[in-house]
Amino acid sequence: MKMPIISDEQVNTKCAFCGQPIPAKRIEGLRSEILGMQVADVLLCSEACYALSKTYTRPSVERETVKT
Amino acid sequence: MTERVDPVTISVIRGSLISLCTEIGVAMERTAYSTILSEGQDFSVAIYDKDSELVAQAAFDPSHLGAMAFAVGSAIKEIGKENLREGDVLLNNDPFRGGTHLHDFTVIKPIFWRDAIVAIPAVRAHQIDVGGMAAGGNAGEATDIFQEGIRFPPTKIISEGREVTDVWKLWLSNVRLPKAIHGDMRSLLAAVDIADKRIIELIKKYGLETFQESATQIKNISESMMRNEISKLPKKRAYFEDFMDDTGTRSEKVRVCVTITINGNDLIADYAGSSSQTQSPINATYAVTAASTYIAVLQMLSQDWLGVPPINQGMFRPIKVIAPPGSFVNADYPSAVFGGNVEVSMRLIDAMLGALVQLVPVAKTKAACYSTNQGLACGGKNLDGKPYVWYLYREGGWGANATSDGKSALFCNSSNCKNQPVEIFEARYPWLYEHFSLNEDSGGPGKYRGGLGTIMLMRLLAPEAELNGCADRFTNSPFGIFDGLPPKPTECGHWSDFRVRLRDSKNWKHVTELFDKPSPSKWSRVTLHKGDLIEHITTGGGGFGNPLERDHSRVEKDIIDGYVTIESARRFYGLKRSADNRSHQKKSRRK
């Protein structure tokens, strides 16, 4: 992502697959440039996430509340 | 590049790096000012390679060690290797840049050999104060990061061997105990200097290529070991959920749920479905969630390994952590996050263990431990008028497993921290321990009983003090497994607990009653006065197996030792009256 942003804004830039924060490199003063891997319209943190995102089926979010 | 380094050399370099980490840790322990470091050992040390990947660590705090790579990698990437010089030291405590909570300061020193970075030692240590609304942190009612204290994005605090004095002045002007903080930081800086010296010695001895190839192989070997263990697990999914009592600012329970998928020799831990981030310090960053996941997997899967497990980045490669952004297991800036590393982490581990119980052989399973840091921070003036701040965490009971009772009075499952001794504590601070014992009957009944928690009573001797608490497992018990039971709650229905008895009162009360706080376990800025007493209770661990199958001779011994009451022996273990009379007589004789 080439758009320079204020460094505090970048801390909420996270991998679209795993959620890991994606670091940004400082380019000047308070501005920085997001690192990471742009695939189509999503930003991923790594090749591993890209590979897994193609095969992994996410669990359903809503569940019965169970407890041992 | 060397094609192949022989296994003996790899092993010697690995041993040297682990030994180096231990040496650094001992240096920190002996030079730090604050008891949380010099006695409690709330710090960690590790060596990273030129790519910021963990190569070696010593057995200090696992919650730091699994998480620290995120802070190191984030700092190096943000500043850029081309902007680093020999003699630079970086500081990063930003939870949103690979950190955990503000108190965990990570000091990073890139090591240069012929103008290139060849290794990166880093140390992380809990700072006794970071400014913010609550002395010693632990601001149980904080609603954003700004209330929690000062935040350092990756910052050069030493530039080419010289202190960046403006940064230090700004920093030390914003904490309550600048002298202690400065002293503790000197110990961290000494630690990375030792690492620098030793790593250069290793490179001179073996050559850079051998050193770097060994680092690569050390990680690959660990990856193979972990993949081998994961491949033995059934190829299926396992789900578990657990809860936190409340957020401190609201009474609703907070849900953590995890789905583990075994995919070949990869393990995927997906926290989808966990509660949204909270307006309280009960939030974790991604690094905390990842570290907690690693801890749980290692606790369950490394039991057959001989010697010290070679924990490094290779071991974590087969473990994928998916934490939904905006949930309380991956909170967004500017959330408050103090409780993430001290309370949420434990519930994450519990949830992971609950799911892994469904996947690993019964012989490797264990019940939940007491799972609360029971953090208590205090600030005030000593009897000589000088300011002080302390931070205490309490030990409790561990869960039972398939072959033995849980351990009693150990620190929680996310850390190797130590007890801060009563004698040291009383010598430094105006507080008197009036009672410190095991918490009778707090181990979850089972064929194998959960370990016991502790009870501590402490009286304030100075005119006034401010207390701040962040704990959990008051209203939601640890779990037992395979018909093992959770621990028994205290009389008031809480498992772990915190109460106050004011100087002129005979009644123990929760902070909800005395100080109108929303939560009994997470609160801040409670003012106590001379003579007031505090009671700090931790619960025990869960039981394993049906308690009716427990050998009655062991139950009788538990009664004699003061671990189990006669009432519980009858109720949970089915002990007959004649047997408990015998035990009662023996216990009386022992007294």
XYZ file of C-alpha atoms in Angstrom:
659
model
C 0.000 0.000 0.000
C 1.745 3.149 -1.171
C -0.404 5.804 0.468
C 1.585 7.418 3.270
C -0.331 7.669 6.511
C 0.252 8.965 10.004
C 1.954 6.226 11.983
C -0.814 5.805 14.549
C -3.334 5.072 11.823
C -1.311 2.119 10.585
C -1.493 0.179 13.810
C -5.013 -0.896 12.923
C -3.957 -2.278 9.554
C -4.222 -6.023 9.973
C -3.935 -9.109 7.803
C -7.258 -9.843 6.141
C -6.856 -13.541 6.886
C -5.253 -13.998 10.316
C -5.658 -10.532 11.842
C -1.981 -10.002 12.604
C -1.022 -6.308 12.572
C 0.956 -5.401 9.481
C 3.911 -3.133 10.234
C 4.558 0.096 8.390
C 7.912 1.583 7.521
C 8.594 5.184 8.437
C 9.214 7.260 5.375
C 9.404 10.751 6.757
C 8.455 12.491 9.968
C 5.168 11.121 11.202
C 4.316 9.408 7.935
C 4.759 5.774 7.079
C 4.098 3.208 4.403
C 2.307 -0.070 5.024
C 4.309 -3.200 4.327
C 2.523 -6.459 3.565
C 1.195 -8.307 0.572
C -1.592 -6.845 -1.542
C -3.699 -9.566 -3.210
C -6.590 -8.203 -5.273
C -8.399 -5.899 -2.855
C -7.086 -7.394 0.388
C -3.874 -6.959 2.333
C -2.227 -10.058 3.789
C 0.745 -10.421 6.113
C 2.520 -13.315 4.397
C 2.642 -15.944 1.672
C 1.576 -18.503 4.295
C -1.667 -16.626 4.921
C -2.271 -16.315 1.197
C -1.837 -20.070 0.683
C -4.006 -21.014 3.651
C -6.728 -18.525 2.761
C -7.426 -20.475 -0.427
C -8.224 -23.771 1.334
C -9.287 -22.978 4.883
C -12.966 -22.975 5.837
C -13.703 -20.709 8.747
C -15.759 -22.137 11.630
C -19.282 -20.812 12.071
C -19.228 -17.884 14.446
C -22.460 -18.370 16.352
C -22.597 -21.479 18.481
C -24.430 -23.003 21.354
C -22.811 -21.985 24.608
C -21.078 -25.062 25.948
C -18.803 -25.459 28.906
C -17.149 -28.445 30.523
C 27.266 -19.877 2.337
C 28.353 -23.057 4.079
C 26.499 -26.010 2.556
C 26.145 -27.921 5.772
C 27.161 -27.449 9.376
C 27.685 -30.655 11.339
C 25.037 -31.486 13.987
C 27.508 -31.265 16.850
C 28.451 -27.689 15.966
C 24.768 -26.776 15.607
C 24.082 -28.270 19.017
C 27.039 -26.455 20.601
C 25.941 -23.115 19.130
C 22.371 -23.742 20.243
C 23.573 -24.549 23.762
C 25.789 -21.465 23.774
C 22.884 -19.220 22.803
C 20.579 -20.690 25.454
C 23.360 -20.397 28.023
C 23.874 -16.803 26.958
C 20.167 -16.081 27.501
C 20.400 -17.536 31.001
C 23.504 -15.432 31.736
C 21.681 -12.295 30.605
C 18.724 -13.179 32.809
C 20.900 -13.676 35.863
C 22.592 -10.334 35.193
C 19.204 -8.636 35.080
C 17.994 -10.354 38.226
C 21.092 -9.223 40.120
C 21.151 -5.634 38.926
C 17.477 -4.589 38.714
C 16.114 -2.158 41.286
C 12.459 -3.254 41.487
C 11.380 -6.386 43.330
C 9.162 -7.398 40.432
C 12.390 -7.993 38.487
C 14.970 -8.809 41.163
C 12.647 -11.182 43.047
C 9.630 -11.824 40.832
C 11.633 -12.391 37.616
C 8.934 -10.794 35.478
C 11.256 -10.514 32.495
C 12.498 -12.519 29.536
C 15.492 -12.668 27.238
C 15.894 -14.041 23.745
C 18.154 -13.996 20.708
C 16.745 -13.283 17.248
C 18.491 -13.755 13.942
C 19.067 -11.038 11.332
C 15.502 -11.555 10.075
C 14.031 -10.991 13.568
C 13.163 -14.677 13.987
C 13.535 -16.229 17.444
C 16.552 -18.566 17.641
C 17.080 -19.095 21.371
C 15.557 -18.199 24.697
C 15.981 -19.108 28.341
C 13.162 -20.411 30.516
C 11.808 -17.136 31.784
C 8.315 -15.775 31.121
C 6.576 -17.755 28.311
C 3.955 -15.063 27.758
C 6.763 -12.636 26.931
C 8.781 -15.057 24.885
C 6.080 -16.113 22.467
C 5.026 -12.520 21.963
C 8.370 -10.745 21.816
C 9.169 -11.643 18.195
C 6.223 -9.508 17.074
C 7.651 -6.466 18.879
C 11.181 -7.053 17.592
C 10.048 -7.592 14.003
C 7.726 -4.609 14.104
C 10.461 -2.302 15.451
C 13.100 -3.339 12.917
C 10.675 -3.076 9.994
C 9.257 0.267 11.078
C 12.633 1.943 11.538
C 14.311 0.108 8.656
C 17.633 -1.731 8.805
C 19.285 0.950 6.692
C 18.560 3.481 9.443
C 20.193 1.429 12.196
C 23.814 1.867 13.272
C 26.202 -0.068 15.465
C 25.561 0.852 19.095
C 21.872 1.681 18.595
C 19.360 0.360 21.114
C 15.620 0.474 20.457
C 12.723 0.549 22.873
C 9.219 -0.629 21.973
C 6.371 -0.978 24.450
C 3.537 -0.266 22.037
C 0.872 -2.964 22.356
C -0.273 -2.124 18.838
C 3.187 -2.621 17.374
C 3.720 -6.194 18.428
C 3.573 -5.506 22.164
C 1.417 -6.885 24.952
C 0.716 -4.199 27.540
C 2.496 -0.913 28.197
C 4.442 -2.237 31.178
C 6.312 -4.759 29.073
C 9.259 -2.776 27.741
C 11.180 -4.523 24.974
C 14.779 -3.409 24.551
C 16.327 -4.432 21.244
C 19.967 -4.195 20.238
C 20.905 -5.051 16.638
C 24.375 -6.582 16.564
C 26.671 -5.621 13.734
C 29.492 -7.586 12.154
C 31.299 -5.900 9.298
C 28.570 -3.270 8.852
C 25.676 -5.750 8.660
C 23.129 -6.845 11.261
C 23.878 -10.467 12.164
C 21.759 -11.047 15.282
C 19.298 -9.179 17.475
C 19.201 -9.841 21.222
C 16.158 -8.504 23.013
C 14.967 -8.348 26.587
C 11.492 -7.649 27.859
C 10.806 -6.608 31.426
C 7.732 -5.456 33.308
C 8.272 -1.854 34.387
C 6.941 -1.037 37.824
C 5.278 2.154 36.608
C 4.435 3.692 33.242
C 2.504 6.737 34.401
C -1.201 6.739 33.586
C -4.190 6.853 35.909
C -3.135 4.091 38.321
C 0.052 3.676 40.333
C 1.830 0.559 39.113
C -0.617 0.194 36.235
C -3.376 -2.348 36.757
C -5.959 0.321 35.966
C -8.944 -2.006 36.122
C -11.325 0.729 34.974
C -9.283 2.200 32.108
C -11.252 2.612 28.892
C -8.443 3.489 26.482
C -4.675 3.155 26.124
C -4.039 6.797 27.014
C -5.272 6.228 30.559
C -2.882 3.331 30.962
C 0.378 5.234 30.583
C 3.161 6.270 28.276
C 3.514 4.534 24.896
C 6.774 4.195 22.996
C 6.576 3.269 19.346
C 9.931 1.868 18.236
C 12.324 4.519 19.557
C 16.105 4.836 19.681
C 16.996 5.319 23.336
C 20.695 4.773 22.642
C 22.080 6.106 19.375
C 25.498 4.814 18.318
C 26.373 4.124 21.943
C 25.104 7.420 23.400
C 21.929 7.927 25.421
C 19.324 10.014 23.629
C 18.855 12.200 26.669
C 15.774 14.083 25.482
C 13.867 10.805 25.170
C 14.972 9.687 28.639
C 13.995 13.034 30.177
C 10.576 12.970 28.573
C 10.037 9.410 29.692
C 11.288 9.704 33.283
C 9.209 12.849 33.760
C 6.080 10.804 33.150
C 6.492 7.968 35.646
C 6.068 7.871 39.406
C 9.422 6.299 40.277
C 12.009 7.682 37.838
C 14.991 6.476 39.859
C 13.757 2.871 40.029
C 12.749 2.885 36.364
C 16.130 4.264 35.357
C 17.867 1.629 37.489
C 15.798 -1.167 35.990
C 16.466 0.102 32.482
C 20.210 0.139 33.151
C 19.932 -3.569 33.923
C 18.151 -4.171 30.599
C 20.809 -2.238 28.730
C 23.569 -4.167 30.497
C 21.824 -7.371 29.456
C 21.826 -6.589 25.730
C 25.432 -5.388 25.983
C 26.431 -8.787 27.401
C 24.571 -10.466 24.552
C 26.394 -8.282 22.034
C 29.775 -9.263 23.474
C 29.014 -13.010 23.640
C 27.528 -13.236 20.146
C 30.544 -11.510 18.643
C 32.718 -14.036 20.516
C 30.695 -16.887 18.984
C 31.009 -15.441 15.487
C 34.757 -14.988 15.913
C 35.050 -18.589 17.071
C 32.887 -20.314 14.460
C 32.676 -17.818 11.619
C 29.638 -15.866 10.474
C 28.474 -18.406 7.905
C 28.500 -21.272 10.392
C 26.730 -19.113 12.971
C 23.979 -18.083 10.582
C 23.542 -21.526 9.041
C 23.309 -22.997 12.526
C 20.595 -20.476 13.412
C 18.641 -21.623 10.352
C 19.086 -25.299 11.206
C 18.169 -24.760 14.877
C 14.805 -23.391 13.721
C 14.287 -26.139 11.145
C 14.920 -28.901 13.691
C 12.345 -27.399 16.050
C 9.838 -27.066 13.230
C 10.254 -30.771 12.437
C 9.726 -31.705 16.080
C 6.504 -29.697 16.318
C 5.188 -30.930 12.957
C 5.842 -34.499 14.063
C 3.751 -33.996 17.213
C 0.906 -32.293 15.353
C 0.823 -35.054 12.738
C -0.032 -37.565 15.494
C -3.285 -35.734 16.307
C -6.596 -36.788 14.728
C -7.419 -34.793 11.589
C -10.499 -33.058 12.906
C -11.773 -29.922 14.539
C -12.200 -29.295 18.247
C -14.099 -26.403 19.803
C -14.076 -24.993 23.312
C -15.199 -21.817 24.992
C -14.644 -20.208 28.326
C -15.583 -16.910 29.931
C -14.151 -13.981 31.789
C -16.210 -12.719 34.740
C -16.738 -9.166 33.517
C -14.899 -6.254 31.971
C -14.426 -4.146 35.072
C -16.602 -1.425 33.613
C -19.584 -3.668 32.767
C -20.922 -6.815 34.392
C -21.418 -8.914 31.239
C -19.293 -12.007 30.820
C -16.775 -11.973 28.001
C -16.557 -15.066 25.819
C -13.395 -16.549 24.401
C -13.896 -19.381 21.966
C -11.448 -21.290 19.866
C -11.739 -23.830 17.087
C -8.649 -25.936 16.509
C -8.236 -27.510 13.092
C -5.589 -30.151 12.484
C -4.634 -29.800 8.856
C -1.899 -32.312 8.028
C 0.987 -31.245 10.230
C -0.360 -27.729 10.727
C -2.446 -26.654 13.696
C -4.830 -23.755 13.130
C -6.282 -21.997 16.180
C -9.193 -19.795 15.127
C -10.746 -17.495 17.726
C -13.787 -16.629 15.587
C -16.846 -16.041 17.736
C -14.989 -14.473 20.656
C -16.566 -11.344 22.137
C -16.016 -7.939 20.616
C -13.331 -5.739 22.115
C -14.379 -4.150 25.366
C -14.270 -0.623 26.730
C -12.001 -1.798 29.492
C -8.501 -3.232 29.916
C -9.864 -6.725 29.248
C -8.517 -6.836 25.711
C -5.615 -8.708 24.172
C -3.410 -7.747 21.276
C -2.617 -10.247 18.530
C 0.812 -10.936 20.084
C -0.798 -11.951 23.386
C -3.258 -14.262 21.652
C -0.509 -15.868 19.586
C 1.776 -16.340 22.616
C -1.058 -17.876 24.654
C -1.797 -20.278 21.822
C 1.859 -21.329 21.611
C 1.988 -21.857 25.388
C -1.046 -24.161 25.371
C 0.233 -26.188 22.421
C 3.669 -26.567 24.003
C 2.171 -27.576 27.361
C 0.208 -30.371 25.708
C 2.523 -31.541 22.933
C 6.063 -31.267 24.312
C 5.620 -33.718 27.202
C 7.551 -36.564 25.563
C 10.571 -34.473 24.647
C 13.731 -35.030 26.588
C 15.700 -32.116 27.993
C 14.997 -28.439 27.412
C 12.606 -28.008 24.453
C 14.373 -26.044 21.685
C 11.759 -23.304 21.567
C 12.240 -20.884 18.690
C 10.446 -19.513 15.664
C 10.621 -22.886 13.902
C 8.476 -24.406 16.608
C 5.776 -21.791 15.996
C 5.725 -22.090 12.193
C 3.220 -24.983 12.105
C 0.854 -23.102 14.443
C -1.416 -20.597 12.712
C -3.353 -18.179 14.895
C -6.443 -16.477 13.492
C -7.734 -13.666 15.703
C -10.574 -11.538 14.341
C -9.643 -7.828 14.354
C -11.896 -5.812 16.640
C -12.541 -8.771 18.935
C -11.211 -8.750 22.483
C -8.562 -11.270 21.405
C -7.212 -8.809 18.804
C -8.298 -5.384 19.966
C -7.840 -2.316 17.792
C -5.980 0.859 18.756
C -6.663 2.756 21.013
C -8.190 0.111 23.295
C -7.015 -0.290 26.862
C -5.098 -3.574 27.019
C -3.501 -3.933 30.426
C -5.565 -7.025 31.269
C -4.744 -8.744 27.999
C -1.396 -10.063 29.052
C -2.345 -10.779 32.649
C -5.930 -12.067 32.501
C -7.162 -12.624 28.932
C -4.034 -14.659 28.157
C -4.977 -17.181 30.812
C -8.475 -17.635 29.499
C -7.045 -18.093 26.016
C -4.781 -20.826 27.365
C -7.731 -22.411 29.192
C -9.802 -22.409 26.008
C -6.939 -23.909 24.035
C -6.365 -26.600 26.669
C -10.094 -27.378 26.680
C -10.020 -27.875 22.923
C -6.754 -29.829 22.949
C -8.177 -32.210 25.568
C -10.434 -33.441 22.752
C -7.453 -34.125 20.471
C -4.505 -35.395 22.499
C -4.292 -38.769 24.304
C -5.926 -38.761 27.751
C -2.535 -39.322 29.374
C -1.397 -35.874 28.209
C -4.445 -33.906 29.287
C -4.878 -31.721 32.329
C -7.585 -29.645 33.943
C -7.587 -25.858 34.096
C -5.413 -24.054 36.610
C -6.570 -21.181 38.834
C -6.003 -18.939 35.841
C -5.849 -15.462 37.247
C -2.855 -13.269 37.787
C -4.723 -11.711 40.760
C -2.742 -8.578 40.030
C -2.609 -5.946 42.706
C -0.691 -2.692 42.346
C -0.142 -0.156 45.076
C 1.356 3.284 45.310
C 1.925 5.618 48.216
C 4.500 7.058 50.544
C 6.682 4.915 52.728
C 7.139 5.533 56.451
C 10.102 7.780 55.628
C 7.961 9.824 53.253
C 9.545 8.494 50.066
C 7.236 7.315 47.288
C 6.944 3.632 46.452
C 5.039 1.463 44.010
C 4.645 -2.309 44.128
C 2.969 -4.825 41.919
C 2.026 -8.258 43.215
C 0.664 -11.325 41.507
C -0.583 -14.297 43.438
C 0.145 -17.967 43.066
C -2.661 -20.529 42.946
C -3.493 -24.148 42.190
C -2.815 -25.982 38.941
C -5.126 -28.486 37.317
C -4.793 -32.209 37.973
C -3.707 -34.551 35.207
C -4.028 -38.244 34.381
C -1.333 -39.345 36.803
C -1.050 -36.796 39.582
C -2.682 -34.096 41.657
C -2.274 -30.512 40.529
C 0.558 -28.495 42.018
C -0.286 -26.042 44.767
C 0.723 -22.390 45.065
C 2.453 -22.001 41.737
C 2.320 -19.020 39.465
C -0.187 -19.149 36.620
C 0.090 -21.166 33.419
C 1.366 -18.291 31.306
C 4.440 -17.476 33.322
C 7.449 -18.684 35.275
C 7.436 -15.672 37.579
C 8.357 -16.147 41.208
C 6.881 -15.207 44.512
C 8.173 -11.915 45.926
C 9.326 -13.056 49.389
C 7.491 -11.746 52.443
C 10.727 -10.662 54.126
C 11.903 -8.591 51.145
C 8.453 -7.131 50.692
C 8.036 -6.064 54.319
C 11.544 -4.579 54.373
C 10.810 -2.377 51.370
C 7.184 -1.373 51.771
C 4.920 -0.240 54.658
C 2.818 -3.401 54.608
C 2.716 -6.298 57.079
C 1.821 -9.840 56.090
C -0.518 -11.115 58.806
C -1.324 -14.437 57.189
C -0.115 -16.442 54.209
C -1.242 -20.017 53.732
C -2.637 -22.590 51.365
C -6.350 -22.197 50.736
C -7.855 -25.344 52.272
C -10.414 -27.143 50.106
C -9.673 -25.023 47.045
C -8.463 -27.904 44.847
C -11.080 -29.246 42.453
C -12.171 -32.731 43.602
C -11.233 -35.597 41.333
C -9.552 -38.972 41.157
C -6.599 -36.640 41.006
C -7.234 -33.446 42.947
C -6.561 -29.935 41.704
C -3.707 -28.059 43.410
C -4.532 -25.533 46.118
C -4.640 -21.763 45.932
C -3.469 -19.379 48.629
C -4.835 -16.919 51.186
C -2.936 -13.767 52.082
C -3.827 -11.059 54.597
C -1.825 -7.846 54.624
C -2.143 -4.702 56.759
C -1.213 -1.153 55.720
C 1.246 0.485 58.132
C 1.594 3.906 56.446
C -1.023 6.685 56.649
C -2.463 6.110 53.158
C -2.082 4.045 49.979
C -3.750 3.701 46.586
C -4.621 0.210 45.359
C -5.491 -1.018 41.881
C -6.707 -4.507 41.032
C -7.048 -6.565 37.886
C -8.093 -10.189 38.365
C -10.642 -12.763 37.237
C -12.073 -16.203 38.082
C -14.137 -14.654 40.876
C -17.537 -15.679 39.475
C -16.554 -18.215 36.829
C -14.683 -21.285 38.015
C -11.755 -23.165 36.461
C -12.914 -26.427 34.916
C -12.210 -30.048 35.744
C -12.022 -32.788 33.096
C -13.202 -36.399 32.675
C -15.699 -36.066 35.565
C -13.229 -34.127 37.673
C -14.905 -31.181 39.386
C -14.166 -27.473 39.518
C -12.849 -26.075 42.804
C -15.291 -25.239 45.563
C -16.112 -21.514 45.840
C -15.536 -19.482 48.981
C -18.422 -18.703 51.363
C -19.453 -15.643 49.363
C -19.677 -17.657 46.147
C -16.466 -16.407 44.572
C -13.583 -18.638 43.587
C -10.623 -16.272 43.716
C -11.432 -13.186 45.743
C -10.306 -9.815 47.067
C -11.793 -8.137 50.143
C -11.007 -5.273 52.485
C -11.557 -4.931 56.234
C -11.377 -1.325 57.304
C -9.500 -0.564 60.507
C -12.610 0.077 62.608
C -14.742 -2.687 61.150
C -15.143 -6.390 61.880
C -16.554 -7.186 58.452
C -14.777 -8.121 55.253
C -16.262 -6.390 52.221
C -15.710 -6.330 48.482
C -14.698 -3.110 46.743
C -18.156 -3.113 45.134
C -19.698 -2.525 48.568
C -17.051 -0.321 50.139
C -16.042 1.846 47.199
C -18.996 1.511 44.830
C -16.926 -0.175 42.126
C -18.715 -2.019 39.284
C -16.558 -5.148 39.560
C -15.091 -6.983 42.583
C -12.061 -8.069 40.552
C -11.158 -5.118 38.276
C -10.968 -1.673 39.782
C -8.637 1.232 40.335
C -7.800 4.059 42.693
C -9.086 2.596 45.933
C -7.669 4.547 48.867
C -6.853 2.664 52.062
C -5.655 4.025 55.400
C -3.376 2.920 58.168
C -4.602 -0.269 59.837
C -6.816 -1.398 56.965
C -6.488 -5.060 56.023
C -6.669 -6.665 52.595
C -7.468 -10.299 51.864
C -6.189 -11.815 48.637
C -7.454 -15.300 47.789
C -6.689 -17.541 44.850
C -8.619 -20.632 43.959
C -7.202 -24.018 43.045
C -7.077 -26.041 39.860
C -9.711 -28.343 38.409
C -9.864 -32.041 39.243
C -9.189 -34.967 36.897
C -11.481 -38.017 36.895
C -14.343 -38.971 39.168
C -13.565 -38.047 42.814
C -15.338 -41.203 44.004
C -12.499 -43.163 42.378
C -9.837 -41.431 44.482
C -7.969 -43.736 46.780
C -9.390 -43.125 50.287
C -5.951 -43.313 51.857
C -5.016 -40.260 49.779
C -8.174 -38.471 50.897
C -7.298 -39.218 54.529
C -3.799 -37.851 53.957
C -5.298 -34.722 52.397
C -7.363 -34.195 55.560
C -4.312 -34.647 57.787
C -2.270 -32.247 55.650
C -5.016 -29.630 55.750
C -5.689 -29.783 52.016
C -9.267 -31.089 52.218
C -11.865 -30.624 54.966
C -13.761 -33.554 56.456
C -16.980 -32.071 55.099
C -15.622 -32.119 51.536
C -14.135 -35.570 52.009
C -17.607 -36.866 52.805
C -19.419 -34.826 50.187
C -17.142 -35.287 47.158
C -15.050 -38.351 47.913
C -17.650 -40.459 49.773
C -15.381 -40.889 52.793
C -17.018 -42.888 55.608
C -17.409 -41.404 59.082
C -14.978 -43.894 60.702
C -12.256 -42.934 58.236
C -12.691 -39.230 58.678
C -12.686 -39.589 62.480
C -9.351 -41.324 62.179
C -8.028 -38.559 59.947
C -9.374 -35.884 62.259
C -7.553 -37.439 65.235
C -4.280 -37.625 63.311
C -4.674 -34.016 62.180
C -5.318 -32.900 65.756
C -2.211 -34.736 66.974
C -0.128 -33.116 64.250
C -1.359 -29.648 65.277
